[in-house]
mmCIF file with all atom_site columns, C-alpha atoms in Angstrom:
data_model
loop_
_atom_site.group_PDB
_atom_site.id
_atom_site.type_symbol
_atom_site.label_atom_id
_atom_site.label_alt_id
_atom_site.label_comp_id
_atom_site.label_asym_id
_atom_site.label_entity_id
_atom_site.label_seq_id
_atom_site.pdbx_PDB_ins_code
_atom_site.Cartn_x
_atom_site.Cartn_y
_atom_site.Cartn_z
_atom_site.occupancy
_atom_site.B_iso_or_equiv
_atom_site.pdbx_formal_charge
_atom_site.auth_seq_id
_atom_site.auth_comp_id
_atom_site.auth_asym_id
_atom_site.auth_atom_id
_atom_site.pdbx_PDB_model_num
ATOM 1  C CA . MET A 1 1  ? -35.569 30.458  -42.225 1.00 49.00 ? 134 MET A CA 1
ATOM 2  C CA . GLY A 1 2  ? -34.627 26.891  -42.776 1.00 56.00 ? 135 GLY A CA 1
ATOM 3  C CA . LEU A 1 3  ? -31.665 24.675  -42.194 1.00 68.00 ? 136 LEU A CA 1
ATOM 4  C CA . GLY A 1 4  ? -31.092 25.497  -38.552 1.00 68.00 ? 137 GLY A CA 1
ATOM 5  C CA . ALA A 1 5  ? -31.485 29.265  -38.749 1.00 76.00 ? 138 ALA A CA 1
ATOM 6  C CA . GLY A 1 6  ? -33.793 29.140  -35.721 1.00 81.00 ? 139 GLY A CA 1
ATOM 7  C CA . HIS A 1 7  ? -31.001 27.656  -33.650 1.00 85.00 ? 140 HIS A CA 1
ATOM 8  C CA . ILE A 1 8  ? -28.622 30.363  -34.773 1.00 87.00 ? 141 ILE A CA 1
ATOM 9  C CA . LEU A 1 9  ? -31.182 33.069  -33.992 1.00 88.00 ? 142 LEU A CA 1
ATOM 10 C CA . ASP A 1 10 ? -31.699 31.564  -30.547 1.00 89.00 ? 143 ASP A CA 1
ATOM 11 C CA . MET A 1 11 ? -27.937 31.561  -29.991 1.00 90.00 ? 144 MET A CA 1
ATOM 12 C CA . ILE A 1 12 ? -27.699 35.228  -30.980 1.00 91.00 ? 145 ILE A CA 1
ATOM 13 C CA . ASN A 1 13 ? -30.606 36.154  -28.679 1.00 91.00 ? 146 ASN A CA 1
ATOM 14 C CA . ARG A 1 14 ? -29.031 34.324  -25.741 1.00 91.00 ? 147 ARG A CA 1
ATOM 15 C CA . SER A 1 15 ? -25.722 36.024  -26.420 1.00 91.00 ? 148 SER A CA 1
ATOM 16 C CA . ASN A 1 16 ? -27.401 39.436  -26.408 1.00 89.00 ? 149 ASN A CA 1
ATOM 17 C CA . GLN A 1 17 ? -29.286 38.642  -23.198 1.00 89.00 ? 150 GLN A CA 1
ATOM 18 C CA . ASN A 1 18 ? -26.099 37.499  -21.470 1.00 86.00 ? 151 ASN A CA 1
ATOM 19 C CA . ARG A 1 19 ? -24.319 40.662  -22.582 1.00 82.00 ? 152 ARG A CA 1
ATOM 20 C CA . ALA A 1 20 ? -27.171 42.746  -21.154 1.00 80.00 ? 153 ALA A CA 1
ATOM 21 C CA . GLN A 1 21 ? -26.805 40.976  -17.791 1.00 79.00 ? 154 GLN A CA 1
ATOM 22 C CA . ARG A 1 22 ? -23.199 42.016  -17.293 1.00 75.00 ? 155 ARG A CA 1
ATOM 23 C CA . PRO A 1 23 ? -22.793 44.166  -14.161 1.00 66.00 ? 156 PRO A CA 1
ATOM 24 C CA . SER A 1 24 ? -21.429 47.131  -16.094 1.00 63.00 ? 157 SER A CA 1
ATOM 25 C CA . GLN A 1 25 ? -24.616 47.247  -18.207 1.00 54.00 ? 158 GLN A CA 1
ATOM 26 C CA . ARG A 1 26 ? -27.084 47.197  -15.317 1.00 55.00 ? 159 ARG A CA 1
ATOM 27 C CA . ARG A 1 27 ? -28.788 50.471  -14.430 1.00 57.00 ? 160 ARG A CA 1
ATOM 28 C CA . LYS A 1 28 ? -28.138 50.241  -10.699 1.00 55.00 ? 161 LYS A CA 1
ATOM 29 C CA . PHE A 1 29 ? -24.404 50.363  -11.302 1.00 50.00 ? 162 PHE A CA 1
ATOM 30 C CA . LYS A 1 30 ? -24.514 53.376  -13.591 1.00 53.00 ? 163 LYS A CA 1
ATOM 31 C CA . ASP A 1 31 ? -27.169 55.838  -12.450 1.00 57.00 ? 164 ASP A CA 1
ATOM 32 C CA . ASN A 1 32 ? -28.110 55.063  -8.881  1.00 59.00 ? 165 ASN A CA 1
ATOM 33 C CA . PRO A 1 33 ? -25.686 52.729  -7.169  1.00 56.00 ? 166 PRO A CA 1
ATOM 34 C CA . ASN A 1 34 ? -27.255 50.958  -4.233  1.00 57.00 ? 167 ASN A CA 1
ATOM 35 C CA . PRO A 1 35 ? -24.963 50.957  -1.195  1.00 55.00 ? 168 PRO A CA 1
ATOM 36 C CA . LYS A 1 36 ? -26.026 47.407  -0.402  1.00 58.00 ? 169 LYS A CA 1
ATOM 37 C CA . HIS A 1 37 ? -24.490 46.093  -3.605  1.00 54.00 ? 170 HIS A CA 1
ATOM 38 C CA . PHE A 1 38 ? -20.713 46.149  -3.990  1.00 53.00 ? 171 PHE A CA 1
ATOM 39 C CA . SER A 1 39 ? -20.245 49.087  -1.687  1.00 53.00 ? 172 SER A CA 1
ATOM 40 C CA . SER A 1 40 ? -16.763 50.115  -0.664  1.00 55.00 ? 173 SER A CA 1
ATOM 41 C CA . ALA A 1 41 ? -18.186 51.866  2.410   1.00 53.00 ? 174 ALA A CA 1
ATOM 42 C CA . SER A 1 42 ? -18.419 48.655  4.404   1.00 57.00 ? 175 SER A CA 1
ATOM 43 C CA . LYS A 1 43 ? -14.885 47.396  4.772   1.00 67.00 ? 176 LYS A CA 1
ATOM 44 C CA . LEU A 1 44 ? -15.554 44.534  7.121   1.00 74.00 ? 177 LEU A CA 1
ATOM 45 C CA . LYS A 1 45 ? -12.631 42.213  7.435   1.00 79.00 ? 178 LYS A CA 1
ATOM 46 C CA . PRO A 1 46 ? -13.236 38.540  8.075   1.00 80.00 ? 179 PRO A CA 1
ATOM 47 C CA . GLN A 1 47 ? -12.585 37.368  11.598  1.00 86.00 ? 180 GLN A CA 1
ATOM 48 C CA . PHE A 1 48 ? -10.769 34.079  11.827  1.00 87.00 ? 181 PHE A CA 1
ATOM 49 C CA . LYS A 1 49 ? -10.647 31.812  14.824  1.00 88.00 ? 182 LYS A CA 1
ATOM 50 C CA . THR A 1 50 ? -7.463  32.035  16.831  1.00 91.00 ? 183 THR A CA 1
ATOM 51 C CA . VAL A 1 51 ? -5.822  28.873  18.069  1.00 90.00 ? 184 VAL A CA 1
ATOM 52 C CA . PRO A 1 52 ? -3.107  28.668  20.726  1.00 94.00 ? 185 PRO A CA 1
ATOM 53 C CA . ILE A 1 53 ? 0.352   27.707  19.458  1.00 95.00 ? 186 ILE A CA 1
ATOM 54 C CA . GLU A 1 54 ? 0.374   24.384  21.330  1.00 96.00 ? 187 GLU A CA 1
ATOM 55 C CA . GLU A 1 55 ? -2.960  23.333  19.864  1.00 96.00 ? 188 GLU A CA 1
ATOM 56 C CA . LEU A 1 56 ? -1.866  24.500  16.423  1.00 95.00 ? 189 LEU A CA 1
ATOM 57 C CA . ASN A 1 57 ? 1.278   22.372  16.635  1.00 97.00 ? 190 ASN A CA 1
ATOM 58 C CA . GLU A 1 58 ? -0.832  19.399  17.748  1.00 97.00 ? 191 GLU A CA 1
ATOM 59 C CA . ILE A 1 59 ? -3.182  19.857  14.777  1.00 95.00 ? 192 ILE A CA 1
ATOM 60 C CA . LYS A 1 60 ? -0.210  20.074  12.404  1.00 96.00 ? 193 LYS A CA 1
ATOM 61 C CA . GLN A 1 61 ? 1.241   16.883  13.857  1.00 98.00 ? 194 GLN A CA 1
ATOM 62 C CA . GLN A 1 62 ? -2.096  15.080  13.445  1.00 98.00 ? 195 GLN A CA 1
ATOM 63 C CA . ILE A 1 63 ? -2.235  16.173  9.802   1.00 97.00 ? 196 ILE A CA 1
ATOM 64 C CA . ARG A 1 64 ? 1.341   14.974  9.232   1.00 98.00 ? 197 ARG A CA 1
ATOM 65 C CA . ASP A 1 65 ? 0.617   11.624  10.893  1.00 98.00 ? 198 ASP A CA 1
ATOM 66 C CA . LYS A 1 66 ? -2.524  11.138  8.809   1.00 98.00 ? 199 LYS A CA 1
ATOM 67 C CA . ALA A 1 67 ? -0.657  12.000  5.593   1.00 97.00 ? 200 ALA A CA 1
ATOM 68 C CA . LYS A 1 68 ? 2.134   9.596   6.495   1.00 98.00 ? 201 LYS A CA 1
ATOM 69 C CA . SER A 1 69 ? -0.309  6.746   7.205   1.00 98.00 ? 202 SER A CA 1
ATOM 70 C CA . GLU A 1 70 ? -2.172  7.434   3.932   1.00 97.00 ? 203 GLU A CA 1
ATOM 71 C CA . GLN A 1 71 ? 1.140   7.366   2.074   1.00 98.00 ? 204 GLN A CA 1
ATOM 72 C CA . LYS A 1 72 ? 2.021   4.012   3.641   1.00 98.00 ? 205 LYS A CA 1
ATOM 73 C CA . ALA A 1 73 ? -1.390  2.593   2.745   1.00 98.00 ? 206 ALA A CA 1
ATOM 74 C CA . ARG A 1 74 ? -1.013  3.804   -0.848  1.00 98.00 ? 207 ARG A CA 1
ATOM 75 C CA . LEU A 1 75 ? 2.448   2.238   -1.065  1.00 98.00 ? 208 LEU A CA 1
ATOM 76 C CA . ILE A 1 76 ? 1.170   -1.088  0.244   1.00 98.00 ? 209 ILE A CA 1
ATOM 77 C CA . LYS A 1 77 ? -1.683  -1.076  -2.280  1.00 98.00 ? 210 LYS A CA 1
ATOM 78 C CA . GLN A 1 78 ? 0.732   -0.351  -5.100  1.00 98.00 ? 211 GLN A CA 1
ATOM 79 C CA . LEU A 1 79 ? 3.052   -3.147  -3.998  1.00 98.00 ? 212 LEU A CA 1
ATOM 80 C CA . ILE A 1 80 ? 0.168   -5.626  -3.851  1.00 98.00 ? 213 ILE A CA 1
ATOM 81 C CA . VAL A 1 81 ? -0.993  -4.655  -7.352  1.00 97.00 ? 214 VAL A CA 1
ATOM 82 C CA . PHE A 1 82 ? 2.584   -4.880  -8.631  1.00 97.00 ? 215 PHE A CA 1
ATOM 83 C CA . LEU A 1 83 ? 3.066   -8.359  -7.111  1.00 97.00 ? 216 LEU A CA 1
ATOM 84 C CA . ILE A 1 84 ? -0.232  -9.577  -8.561  1.00 97.00 ? 217 ILE A CA 1
ATOM 85 C CA . LEU A 1 85 ? 0.751   -8.197  -11.954 1.00 96.00 ? 218 LEU A CA 1
ATOM 86 C CA . ILE A 1 86 ? 4.199   -9.828  -11.847 1.00 96.00 ? 219 ILE A CA 1
ATOM 87 C CA . THR A 1 87 ? 2.632   -13.136 -10.758 1.00 96.00 ? 220 THR A CA 1
ATOM 88 C CA . ALA A 1 88 ? 0.087   -12.974 -13.603 1.00 95.00 ? 221 ALA A CA 1
ATOM 89 C CA . ILE A 1 89 ? 2.827   -12.250 -16.140 1.00 94.00 ? 222 ILE A CA 1
ATOM 90 C CA . MET A 1 90 ? 4.965   -15.115 -14.853 1.00 94.00 ? 223 MET A CA 1
ATOM 91 C CA . ILE A 1 91 ? 2.028   -17.544 -14.973 1.00 93.00 ? 224 ILE A CA 1
ATOM 92 C CA . PHE A 1 92 ? 1.177   -16.416 -18.498 1.00 91.00 ? 225 PHE A CA 1
ATOM 93 C CA . PHE A 1 93 ? 4.701   -16.932 -19.803 1.00 90.00 ? 226 PHE A CA 1
ATOM 94 C CA . LEU A 1 94 ? 5.354   -20.196 -17.947 1.00 86.00 ? 227 LEU A CA 1
ATOM 95 C CA . TRP A 1 95 ? 2.232   -21.915 -19.223 1.00 79.00 ? 228 TRP A CA 1
#
């Protein structure tokens, strides 16, 4: 087996191994399902933290203020870059 056939054989073996690792091919899912794995018996719903409406509105306002300040900072940076670029172009053409 020359000319890279070993690499191709390795690729085929890895493909077969990956196919064998699929959940539908594993024995525990076919013959004897373990209730610990993917069981529908335990239907625990996640419990999220509850926040009072006033505090929630305050958090939303903080997020809005932060986004607005970041937008202003981005605009200022863009203006500075634009002014530097215009100045460089003017200096280039005037010289």
